[in-house]
PDB file of C-alpha atoms in Angstrom:
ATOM      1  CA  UNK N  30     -32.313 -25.378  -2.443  1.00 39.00           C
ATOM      2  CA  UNK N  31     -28.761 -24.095  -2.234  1.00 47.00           C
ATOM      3  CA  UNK N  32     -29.164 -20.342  -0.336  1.00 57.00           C
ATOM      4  CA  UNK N  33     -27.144 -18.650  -2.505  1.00 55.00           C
ATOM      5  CA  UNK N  34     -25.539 -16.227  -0.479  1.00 57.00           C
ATOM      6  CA  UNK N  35     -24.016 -18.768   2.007  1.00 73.00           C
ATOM      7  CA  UNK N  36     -22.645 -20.671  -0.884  1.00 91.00           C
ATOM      8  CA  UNK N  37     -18.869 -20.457  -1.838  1.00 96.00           C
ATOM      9  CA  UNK N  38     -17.580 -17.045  -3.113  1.00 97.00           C
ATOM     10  CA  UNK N  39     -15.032 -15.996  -4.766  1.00 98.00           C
ATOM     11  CA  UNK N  40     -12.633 -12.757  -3.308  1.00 97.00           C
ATOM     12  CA  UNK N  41     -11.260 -10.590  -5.500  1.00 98.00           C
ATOM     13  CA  UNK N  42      -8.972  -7.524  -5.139  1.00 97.00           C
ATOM     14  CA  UNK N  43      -6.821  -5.283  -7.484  1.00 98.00           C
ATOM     15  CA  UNK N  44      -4.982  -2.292  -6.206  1.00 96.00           C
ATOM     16  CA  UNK N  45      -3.448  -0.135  -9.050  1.00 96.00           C
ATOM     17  CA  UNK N  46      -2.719   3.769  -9.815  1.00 94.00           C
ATOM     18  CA  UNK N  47      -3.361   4.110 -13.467  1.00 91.00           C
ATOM     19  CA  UNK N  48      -7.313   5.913 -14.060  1.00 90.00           C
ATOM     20  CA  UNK N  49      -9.011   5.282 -16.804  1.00 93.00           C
ATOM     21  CA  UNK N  50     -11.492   8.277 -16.842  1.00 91.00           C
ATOM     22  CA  UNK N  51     -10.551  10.207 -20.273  1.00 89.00           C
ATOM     23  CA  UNK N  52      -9.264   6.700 -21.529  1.00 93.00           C
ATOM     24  CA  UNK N  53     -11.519   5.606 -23.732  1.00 94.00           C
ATOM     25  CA  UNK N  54      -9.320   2.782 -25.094  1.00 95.00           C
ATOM     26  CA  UNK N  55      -8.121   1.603 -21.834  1.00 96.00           C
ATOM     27  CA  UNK N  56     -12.054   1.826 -20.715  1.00 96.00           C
ATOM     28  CA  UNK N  57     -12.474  -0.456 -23.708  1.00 97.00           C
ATOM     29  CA  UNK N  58     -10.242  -3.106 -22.987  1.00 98.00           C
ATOM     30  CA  UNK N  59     -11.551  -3.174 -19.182  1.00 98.00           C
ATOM     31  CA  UNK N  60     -15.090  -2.939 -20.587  1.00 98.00           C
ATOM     32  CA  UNK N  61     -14.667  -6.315 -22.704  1.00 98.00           C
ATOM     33  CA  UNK N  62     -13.145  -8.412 -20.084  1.00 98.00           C
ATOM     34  CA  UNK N  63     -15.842  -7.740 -17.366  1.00 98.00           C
ATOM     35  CA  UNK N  64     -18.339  -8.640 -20.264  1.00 98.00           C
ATOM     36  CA  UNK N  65     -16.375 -12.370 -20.844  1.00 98.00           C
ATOM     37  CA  UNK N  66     -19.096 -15.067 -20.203  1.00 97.00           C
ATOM     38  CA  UNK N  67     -17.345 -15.895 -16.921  1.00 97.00           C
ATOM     39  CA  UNK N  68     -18.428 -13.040 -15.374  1.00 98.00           C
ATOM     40  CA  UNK N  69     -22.077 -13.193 -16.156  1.00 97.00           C
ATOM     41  CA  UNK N  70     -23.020 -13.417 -12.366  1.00 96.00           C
ATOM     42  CA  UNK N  71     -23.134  -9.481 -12.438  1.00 97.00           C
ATOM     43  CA  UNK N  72     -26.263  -8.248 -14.146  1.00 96.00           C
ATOM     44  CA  UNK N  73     -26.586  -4.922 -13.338  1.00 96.00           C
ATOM     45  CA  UNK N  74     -24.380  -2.289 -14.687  1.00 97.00           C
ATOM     46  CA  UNK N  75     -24.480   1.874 -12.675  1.00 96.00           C
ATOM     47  CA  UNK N  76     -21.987   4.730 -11.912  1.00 95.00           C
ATOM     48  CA  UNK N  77     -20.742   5.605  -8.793  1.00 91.00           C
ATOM     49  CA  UNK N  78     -20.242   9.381  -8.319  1.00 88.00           C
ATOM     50  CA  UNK N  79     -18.898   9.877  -4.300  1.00 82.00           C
ATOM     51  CA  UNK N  80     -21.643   7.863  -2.408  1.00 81.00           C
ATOM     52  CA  UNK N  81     -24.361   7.646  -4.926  1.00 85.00           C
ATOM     53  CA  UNK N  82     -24.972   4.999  -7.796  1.00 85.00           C
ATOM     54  CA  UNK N  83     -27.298   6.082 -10.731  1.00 87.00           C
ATOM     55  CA  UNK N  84     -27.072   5.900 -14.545  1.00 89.00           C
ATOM     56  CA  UNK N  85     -28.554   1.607 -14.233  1.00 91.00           C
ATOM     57  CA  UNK N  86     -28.137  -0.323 -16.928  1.00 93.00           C
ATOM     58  CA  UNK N  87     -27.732  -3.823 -18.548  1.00 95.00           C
ATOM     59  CA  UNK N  88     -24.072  -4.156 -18.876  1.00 97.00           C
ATOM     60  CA  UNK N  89     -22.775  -3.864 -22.087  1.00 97.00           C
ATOM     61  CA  UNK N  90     -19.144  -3.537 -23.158  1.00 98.00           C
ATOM     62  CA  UNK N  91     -20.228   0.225 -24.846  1.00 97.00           C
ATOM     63  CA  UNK N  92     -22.014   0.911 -21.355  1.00 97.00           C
ATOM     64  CA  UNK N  93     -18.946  -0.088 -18.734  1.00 97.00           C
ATOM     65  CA  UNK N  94     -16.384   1.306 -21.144  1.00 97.00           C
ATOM     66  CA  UNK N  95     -18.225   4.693 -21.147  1.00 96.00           C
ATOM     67  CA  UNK N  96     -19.261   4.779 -18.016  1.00 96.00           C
ATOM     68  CA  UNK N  97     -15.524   4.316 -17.069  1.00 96.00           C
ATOM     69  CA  UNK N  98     -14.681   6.829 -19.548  1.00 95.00           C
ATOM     70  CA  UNK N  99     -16.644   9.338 -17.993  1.00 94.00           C
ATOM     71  CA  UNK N 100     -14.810  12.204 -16.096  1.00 92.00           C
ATOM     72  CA  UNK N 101     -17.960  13.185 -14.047  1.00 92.00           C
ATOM     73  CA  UNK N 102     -18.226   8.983 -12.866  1.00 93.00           C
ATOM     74  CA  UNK N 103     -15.688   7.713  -9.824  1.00 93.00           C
ATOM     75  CA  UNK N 104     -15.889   4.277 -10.657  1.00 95.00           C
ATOM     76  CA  UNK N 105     -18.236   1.724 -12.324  1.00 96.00           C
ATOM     77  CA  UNK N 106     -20.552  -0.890  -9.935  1.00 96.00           C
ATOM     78  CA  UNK N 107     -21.820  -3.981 -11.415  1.00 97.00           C
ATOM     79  CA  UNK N 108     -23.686  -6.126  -8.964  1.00 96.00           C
ATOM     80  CA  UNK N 109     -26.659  -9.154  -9.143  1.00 96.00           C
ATOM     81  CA  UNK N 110     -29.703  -9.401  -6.707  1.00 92.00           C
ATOM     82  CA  UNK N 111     -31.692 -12.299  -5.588  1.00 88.00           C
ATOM     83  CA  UNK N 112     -34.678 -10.721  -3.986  1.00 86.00           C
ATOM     84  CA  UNK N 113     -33.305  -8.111  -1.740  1.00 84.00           C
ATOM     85  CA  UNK N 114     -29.831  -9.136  -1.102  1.00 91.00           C
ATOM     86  CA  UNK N 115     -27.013  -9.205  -3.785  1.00 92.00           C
ATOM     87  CA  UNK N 116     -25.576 -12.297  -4.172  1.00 96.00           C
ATOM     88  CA  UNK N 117     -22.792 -10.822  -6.390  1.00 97.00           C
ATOM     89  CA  UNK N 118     -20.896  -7.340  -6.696  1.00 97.00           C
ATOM     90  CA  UNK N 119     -17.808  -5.497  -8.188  1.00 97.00           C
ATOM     91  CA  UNK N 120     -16.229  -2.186  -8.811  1.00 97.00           C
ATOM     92  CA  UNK N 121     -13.963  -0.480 -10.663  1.00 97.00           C
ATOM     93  CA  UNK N 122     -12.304   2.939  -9.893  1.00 95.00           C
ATOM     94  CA  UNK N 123     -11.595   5.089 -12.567  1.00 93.00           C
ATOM     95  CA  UNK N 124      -9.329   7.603 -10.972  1.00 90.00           C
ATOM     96  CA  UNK N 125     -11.186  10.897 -10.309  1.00 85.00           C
ATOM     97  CA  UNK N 126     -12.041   9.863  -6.642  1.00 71.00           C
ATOM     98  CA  UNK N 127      -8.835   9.284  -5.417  1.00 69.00           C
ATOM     99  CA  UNK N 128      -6.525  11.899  -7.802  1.00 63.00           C
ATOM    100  CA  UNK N 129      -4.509  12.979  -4.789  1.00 63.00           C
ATOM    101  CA  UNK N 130      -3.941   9.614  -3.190  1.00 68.00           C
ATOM    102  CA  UNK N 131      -0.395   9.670  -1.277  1.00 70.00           C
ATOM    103  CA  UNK N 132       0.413   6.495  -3.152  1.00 81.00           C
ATOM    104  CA  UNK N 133      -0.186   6.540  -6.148  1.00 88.00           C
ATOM    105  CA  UNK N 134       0.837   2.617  -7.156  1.00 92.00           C
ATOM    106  CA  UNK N 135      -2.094   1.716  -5.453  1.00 94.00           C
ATOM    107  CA  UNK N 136      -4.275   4.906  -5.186  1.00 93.00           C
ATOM    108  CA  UNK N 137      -7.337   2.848  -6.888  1.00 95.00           C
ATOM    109  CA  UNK N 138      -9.463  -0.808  -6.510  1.00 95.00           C
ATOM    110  CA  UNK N 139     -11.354  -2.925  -8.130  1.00 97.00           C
ATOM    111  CA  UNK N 140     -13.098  -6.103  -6.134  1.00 98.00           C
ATOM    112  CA  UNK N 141     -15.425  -8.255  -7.046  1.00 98.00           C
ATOM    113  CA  UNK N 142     -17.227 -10.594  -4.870  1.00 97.00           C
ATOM    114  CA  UNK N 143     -18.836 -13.601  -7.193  1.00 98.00           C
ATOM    115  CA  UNK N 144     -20.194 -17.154  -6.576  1.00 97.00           C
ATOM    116  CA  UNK N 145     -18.108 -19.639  -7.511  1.00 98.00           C
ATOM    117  CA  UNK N 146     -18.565 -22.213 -10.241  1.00 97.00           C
ATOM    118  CA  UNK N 147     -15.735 -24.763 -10.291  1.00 97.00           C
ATOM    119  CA  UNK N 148     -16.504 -25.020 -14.191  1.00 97.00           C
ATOM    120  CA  UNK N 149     -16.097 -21.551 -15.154  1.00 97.00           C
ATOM    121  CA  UNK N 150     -12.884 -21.495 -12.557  1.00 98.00           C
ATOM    122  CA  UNK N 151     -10.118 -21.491 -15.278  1.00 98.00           C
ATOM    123  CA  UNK N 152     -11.907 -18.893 -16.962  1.00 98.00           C
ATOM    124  CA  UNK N 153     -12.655 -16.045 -14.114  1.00 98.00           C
ATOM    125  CA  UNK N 154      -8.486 -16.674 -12.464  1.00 98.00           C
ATOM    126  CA  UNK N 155      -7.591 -16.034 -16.757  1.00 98.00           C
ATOM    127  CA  UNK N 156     -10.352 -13.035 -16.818  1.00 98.00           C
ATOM    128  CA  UNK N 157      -8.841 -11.973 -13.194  1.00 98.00           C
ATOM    129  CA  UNK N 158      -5.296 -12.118 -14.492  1.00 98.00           C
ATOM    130  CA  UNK N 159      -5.935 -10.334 -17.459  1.00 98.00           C
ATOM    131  CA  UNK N 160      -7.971  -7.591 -15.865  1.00 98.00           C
ATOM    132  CA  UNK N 161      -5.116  -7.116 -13.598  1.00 98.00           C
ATOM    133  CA  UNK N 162      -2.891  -6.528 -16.178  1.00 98.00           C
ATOM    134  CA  UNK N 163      -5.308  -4.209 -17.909  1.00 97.00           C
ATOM    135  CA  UNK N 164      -5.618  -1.961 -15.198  1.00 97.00           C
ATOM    136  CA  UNK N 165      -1.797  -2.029 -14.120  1.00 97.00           C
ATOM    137  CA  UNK N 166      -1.997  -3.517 -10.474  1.00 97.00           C
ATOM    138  CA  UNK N 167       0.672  -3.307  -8.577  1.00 97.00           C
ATOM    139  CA  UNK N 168      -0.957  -5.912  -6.085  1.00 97.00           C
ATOM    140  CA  UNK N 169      -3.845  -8.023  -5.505  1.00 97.00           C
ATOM    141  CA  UNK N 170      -4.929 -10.953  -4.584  1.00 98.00           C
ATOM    142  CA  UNK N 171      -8.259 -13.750  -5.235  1.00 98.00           C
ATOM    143  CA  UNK N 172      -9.896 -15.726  -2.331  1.00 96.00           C
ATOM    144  CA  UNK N 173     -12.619 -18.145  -1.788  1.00 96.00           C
ATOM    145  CA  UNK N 174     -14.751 -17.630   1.211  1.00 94.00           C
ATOM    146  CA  UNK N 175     -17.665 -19.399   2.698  1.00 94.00           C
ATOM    147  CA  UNK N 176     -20.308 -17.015   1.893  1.00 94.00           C
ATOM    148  CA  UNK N 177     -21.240 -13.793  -0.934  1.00 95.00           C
ATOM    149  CA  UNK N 178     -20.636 -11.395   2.571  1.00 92.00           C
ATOM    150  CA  UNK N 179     -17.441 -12.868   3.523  1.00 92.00           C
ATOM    151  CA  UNK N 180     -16.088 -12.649   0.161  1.00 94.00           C
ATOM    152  CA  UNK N 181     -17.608  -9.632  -0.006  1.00 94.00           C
ATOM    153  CA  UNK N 182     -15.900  -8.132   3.029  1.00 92.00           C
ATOM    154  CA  UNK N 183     -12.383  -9.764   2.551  1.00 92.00           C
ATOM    155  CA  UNK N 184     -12.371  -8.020  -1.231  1.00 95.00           C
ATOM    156  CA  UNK N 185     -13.219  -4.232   0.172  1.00 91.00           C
ATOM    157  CA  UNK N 186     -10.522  -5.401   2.980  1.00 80.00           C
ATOM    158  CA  UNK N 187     -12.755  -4.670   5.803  1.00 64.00           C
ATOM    159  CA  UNK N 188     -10.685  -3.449   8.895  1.00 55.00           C
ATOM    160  CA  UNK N 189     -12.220  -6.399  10.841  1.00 62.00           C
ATOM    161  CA  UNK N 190     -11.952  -9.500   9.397  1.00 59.00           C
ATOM    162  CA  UNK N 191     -14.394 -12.492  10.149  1.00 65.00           C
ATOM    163  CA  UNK N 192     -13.227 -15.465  11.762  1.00 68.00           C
ATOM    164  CA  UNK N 193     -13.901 -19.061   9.679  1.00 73.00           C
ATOM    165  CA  UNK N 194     -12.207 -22.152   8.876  1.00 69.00           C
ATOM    166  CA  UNK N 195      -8.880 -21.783   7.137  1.00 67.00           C
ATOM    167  CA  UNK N 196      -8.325 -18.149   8.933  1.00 80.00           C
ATOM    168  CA  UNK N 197      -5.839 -18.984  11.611  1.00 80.00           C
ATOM    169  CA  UNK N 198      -4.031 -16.130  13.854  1.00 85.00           C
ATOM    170  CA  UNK N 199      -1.470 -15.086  11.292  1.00 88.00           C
ATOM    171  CA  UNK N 200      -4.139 -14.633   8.901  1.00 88.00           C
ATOM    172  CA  UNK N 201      -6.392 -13.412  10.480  1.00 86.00           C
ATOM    173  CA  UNK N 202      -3.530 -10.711  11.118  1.00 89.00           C
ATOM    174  CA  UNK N 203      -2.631 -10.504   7.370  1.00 92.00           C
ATOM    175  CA  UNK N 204      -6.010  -9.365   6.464  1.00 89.00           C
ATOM    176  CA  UNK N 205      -6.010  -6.709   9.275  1.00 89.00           C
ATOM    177  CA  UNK N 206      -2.559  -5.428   8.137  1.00 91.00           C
ATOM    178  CA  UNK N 207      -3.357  -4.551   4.418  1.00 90.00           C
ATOM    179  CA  UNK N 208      -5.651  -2.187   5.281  1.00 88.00           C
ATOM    180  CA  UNK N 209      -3.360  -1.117   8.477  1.00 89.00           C
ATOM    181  CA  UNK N 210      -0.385  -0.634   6.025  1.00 91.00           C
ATOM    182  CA  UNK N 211      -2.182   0.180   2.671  1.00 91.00           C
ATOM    183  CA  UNK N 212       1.265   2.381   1.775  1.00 92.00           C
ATOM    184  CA  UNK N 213       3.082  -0.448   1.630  1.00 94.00           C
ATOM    185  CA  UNK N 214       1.052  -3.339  -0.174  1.00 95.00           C
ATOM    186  CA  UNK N 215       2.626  -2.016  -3.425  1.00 96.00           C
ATOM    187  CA  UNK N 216       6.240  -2.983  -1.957  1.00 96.00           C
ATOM    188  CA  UNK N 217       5.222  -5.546   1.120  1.00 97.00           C
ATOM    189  CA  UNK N 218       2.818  -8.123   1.109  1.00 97.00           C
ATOM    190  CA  UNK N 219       0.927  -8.411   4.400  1.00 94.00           C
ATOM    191  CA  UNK N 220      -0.381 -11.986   3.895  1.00 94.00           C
ATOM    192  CA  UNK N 221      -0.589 -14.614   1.302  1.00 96.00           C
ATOM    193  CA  UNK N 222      -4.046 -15.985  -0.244  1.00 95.00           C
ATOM    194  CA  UNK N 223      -4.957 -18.736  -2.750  1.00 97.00           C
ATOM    195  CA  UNK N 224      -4.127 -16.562  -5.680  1.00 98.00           C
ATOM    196  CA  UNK N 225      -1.468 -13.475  -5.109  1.00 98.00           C
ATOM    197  CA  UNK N 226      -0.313 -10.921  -6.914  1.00 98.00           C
ATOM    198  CA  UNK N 227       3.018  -8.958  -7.363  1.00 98.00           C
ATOM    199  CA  UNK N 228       3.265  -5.746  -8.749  1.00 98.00           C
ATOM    200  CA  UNK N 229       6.990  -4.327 -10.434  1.00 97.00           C
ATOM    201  CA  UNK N 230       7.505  -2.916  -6.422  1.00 97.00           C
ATOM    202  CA  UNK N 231       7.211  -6.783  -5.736  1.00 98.00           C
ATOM    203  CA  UNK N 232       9.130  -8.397  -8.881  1.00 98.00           C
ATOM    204  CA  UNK N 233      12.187  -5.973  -7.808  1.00 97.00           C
ATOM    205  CA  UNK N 234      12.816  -7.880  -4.829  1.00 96.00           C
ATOM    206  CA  UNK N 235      11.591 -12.142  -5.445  1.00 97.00           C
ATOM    207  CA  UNK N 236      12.629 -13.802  -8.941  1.00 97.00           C
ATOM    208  CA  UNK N 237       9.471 -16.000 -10.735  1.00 98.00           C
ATOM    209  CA  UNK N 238      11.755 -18.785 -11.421  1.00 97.00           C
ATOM    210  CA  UNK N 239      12.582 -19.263  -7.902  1.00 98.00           C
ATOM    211  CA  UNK N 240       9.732 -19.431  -6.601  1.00 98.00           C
ATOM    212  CA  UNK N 241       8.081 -21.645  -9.250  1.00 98.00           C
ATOM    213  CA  UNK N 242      11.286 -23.622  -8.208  1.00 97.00           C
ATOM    214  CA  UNK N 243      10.476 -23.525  -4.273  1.00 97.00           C
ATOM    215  CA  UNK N 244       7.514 -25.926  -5.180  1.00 97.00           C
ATOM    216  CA  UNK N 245       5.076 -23.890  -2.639  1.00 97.00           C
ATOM    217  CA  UNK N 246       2.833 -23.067  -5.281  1.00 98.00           C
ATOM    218  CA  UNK N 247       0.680 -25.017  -7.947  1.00 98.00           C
ATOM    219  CA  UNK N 248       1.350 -22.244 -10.612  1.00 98.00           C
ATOM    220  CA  UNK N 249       3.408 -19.507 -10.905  1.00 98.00           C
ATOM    221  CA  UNK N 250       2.616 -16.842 -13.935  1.00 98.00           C
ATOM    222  CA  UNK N 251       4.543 -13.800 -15.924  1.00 98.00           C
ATOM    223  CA  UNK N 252       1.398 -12.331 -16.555  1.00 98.00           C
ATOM    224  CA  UNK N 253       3.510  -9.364 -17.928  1.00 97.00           C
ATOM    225  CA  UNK N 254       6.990  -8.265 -16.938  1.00 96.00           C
ATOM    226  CA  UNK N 255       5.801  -6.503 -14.145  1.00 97.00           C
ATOM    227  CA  UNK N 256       3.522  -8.370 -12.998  1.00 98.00           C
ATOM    228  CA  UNK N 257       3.363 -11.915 -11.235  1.00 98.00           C
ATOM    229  CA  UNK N 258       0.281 -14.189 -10.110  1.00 98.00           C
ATOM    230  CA  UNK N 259       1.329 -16.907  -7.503  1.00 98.00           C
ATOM    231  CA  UNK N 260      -1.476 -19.872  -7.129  1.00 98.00           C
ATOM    232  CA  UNK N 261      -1.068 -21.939  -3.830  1.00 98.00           C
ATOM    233  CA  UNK N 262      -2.968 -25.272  -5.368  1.00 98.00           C
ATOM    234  CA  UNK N 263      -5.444 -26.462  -8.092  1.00 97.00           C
ATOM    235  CA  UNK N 264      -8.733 -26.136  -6.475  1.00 97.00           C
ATOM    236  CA  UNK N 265      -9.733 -22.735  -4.211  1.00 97.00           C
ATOM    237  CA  UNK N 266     -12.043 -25.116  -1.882  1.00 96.00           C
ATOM    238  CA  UNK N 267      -8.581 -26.027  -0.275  1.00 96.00           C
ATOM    239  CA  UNK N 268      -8.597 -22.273   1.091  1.00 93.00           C
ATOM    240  CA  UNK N 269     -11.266 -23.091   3.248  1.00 93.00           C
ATOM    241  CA  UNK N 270      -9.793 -26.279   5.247  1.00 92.00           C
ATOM    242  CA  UNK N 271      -7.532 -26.460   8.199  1.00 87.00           C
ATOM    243  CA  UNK N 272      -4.955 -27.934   6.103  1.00 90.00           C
ATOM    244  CA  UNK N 273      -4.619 -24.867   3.966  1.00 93.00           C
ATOM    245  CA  UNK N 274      -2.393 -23.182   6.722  1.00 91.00           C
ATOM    246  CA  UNK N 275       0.540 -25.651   5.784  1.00 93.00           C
ATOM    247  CA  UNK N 276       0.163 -24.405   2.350  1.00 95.00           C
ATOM    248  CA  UNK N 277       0.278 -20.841   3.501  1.00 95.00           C
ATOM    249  CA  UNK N 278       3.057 -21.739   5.610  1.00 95.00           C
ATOM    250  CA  UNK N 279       5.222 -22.816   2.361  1.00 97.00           C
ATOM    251  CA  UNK N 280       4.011 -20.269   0.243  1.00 98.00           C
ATOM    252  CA  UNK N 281       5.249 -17.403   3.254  1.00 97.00           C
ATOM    253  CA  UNK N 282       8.886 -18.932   3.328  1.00 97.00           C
ATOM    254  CA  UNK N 283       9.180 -18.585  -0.139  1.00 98.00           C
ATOM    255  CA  UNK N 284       8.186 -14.777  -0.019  1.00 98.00           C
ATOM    256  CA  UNK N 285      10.081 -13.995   3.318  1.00 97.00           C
ATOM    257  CA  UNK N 286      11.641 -11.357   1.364  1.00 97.00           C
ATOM    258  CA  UNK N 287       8.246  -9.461   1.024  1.00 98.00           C
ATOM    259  CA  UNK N 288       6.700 -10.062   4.020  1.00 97.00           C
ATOM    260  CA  UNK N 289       5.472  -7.679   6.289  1.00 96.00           C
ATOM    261  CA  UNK N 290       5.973  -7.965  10.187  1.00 93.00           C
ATOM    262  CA  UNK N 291       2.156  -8.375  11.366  1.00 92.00           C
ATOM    263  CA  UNK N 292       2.759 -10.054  14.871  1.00 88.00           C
ATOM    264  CA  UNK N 293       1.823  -6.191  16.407  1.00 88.00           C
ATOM    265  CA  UNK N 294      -1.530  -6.347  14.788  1.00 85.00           C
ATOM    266  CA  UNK N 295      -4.128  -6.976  17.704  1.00 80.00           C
ATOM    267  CA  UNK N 296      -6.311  -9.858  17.123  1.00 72.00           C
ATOM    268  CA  UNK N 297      -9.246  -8.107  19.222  1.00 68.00           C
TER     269      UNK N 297
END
């Protein structure tokens, strides 16, 4: 039997500034896309208040939307257990936590970390895309990684990030630098994964058409005026190969213009 949480998971990470709390439309709209059969893998529905999670439920698009509704809630935590260790979680901010965030672009996250299913792909990168545009991000970005933990870890951009196939130096750097340079992911990009998102701070400075044009990436999307998603090939198991860094290589000279400079960012 397949141990489930060393199977292949999926990374994902929104940063955006828009809360939802008093929103009860906008907690709607959320509410029904995290309830999309694609994202079945998380079960369990509670509020997050500071450090503490209560309020569990079944998930339910009346129960995210008003528990992301809720003033007196930071965020919304849906997650899936297999004995005692989740095999699947997510979040979504709502805004109260973080009110006085110097940067407000990307003042709030959502991640989720999910198994992947290769059959339900198309329909988690569309859920993904349009979640993003729901909640306004002004960057992002969607991984696969070895493991539930690893994708875990690289979608709450842990300051440390673990070493694996496909994670050479200068991305191994990236991952350190967005949460090094957090102010500047809604302008900068500090790295480039399977799936990327720009935000308008990005779209200001790159043009869609060009890059779709530069032929570094397998699809290139207007999502919505201002905002982009930039996939580097067809099939996410590429991101964990050696071969992947060519890709990444490509996909980097075609956003040169965003790039951060990482090379200071210590590899110890």
């Amino acid at each position: 039997m397949t141990n489930a949480l060393e199977s292949p998971s999926l990374a994902i990470r929104l940063d955006y500034g828009a809360g939802v709390a008093g929103e009860p439309r906008a907690a709607r709209e959320i509410a029904e896309i995290l309830m999309r059969p694609c994202f079945a893998a998380l079960s369990r529905l509670s509020a997050r208040r500071k450090d503490r999670w209560s309020k569990h439920a079944k998930p339910s698009v009346e129960s995210i939307a008003t528990y992301l509704a809720d003033a007196t809630n930071d965020a919304i935590s849906m997650d899936t257990k297999r004995g005692q260790d989740l095999v699947a979680s997510a979040e979504v901010e709502n805004g109260v936590g973080r009110d006085a965030a110097p940067i407000v672009a990307t003042r709030l996250q959502a991640y989720a970390a999910i198994p992947y299913v290769a059959e339900s792909l198309e329909a988690v990168v569309t859920g993904v895309r349009d979640l993003a545009s729901a909640l306004g991000a002004a960057a992002g970005f969607i991984s696969l990684e070895p493991s539930y933990g690893l994708a875990h870890r690289a979608a709450v951009a842990a300051s440390r990030p673990k070493e694996r196939t496909g994670i050479g130096e200068q991305r191994f750097r990236e991952r350190r630098a967005r949460l090094r340079y957090s102010d500047r992911i809604g302008t900068e990009l500090a790295g480039v994964d399977w799936g990327t998102f720009l935000g308008p701070g990005h779209l200001e400075r790159v043009d869609l058409g060009e890059l779709r044009r530069s032929g570094a990436f397998a699809r290139v999307v207007e999502v919505s005026p201002k905002l982009g998603y930039l996939q580097i090939s067809n099939d996410p198991l590429d991101d964990l190969t050696d071969g992947f860094e060519a890709r990444l290589a490509l996909a980097r000279r075609a956003l040169a213009p965003l790039l951060m400079d990482v090379s200071s960012i210590s590899m110890e």
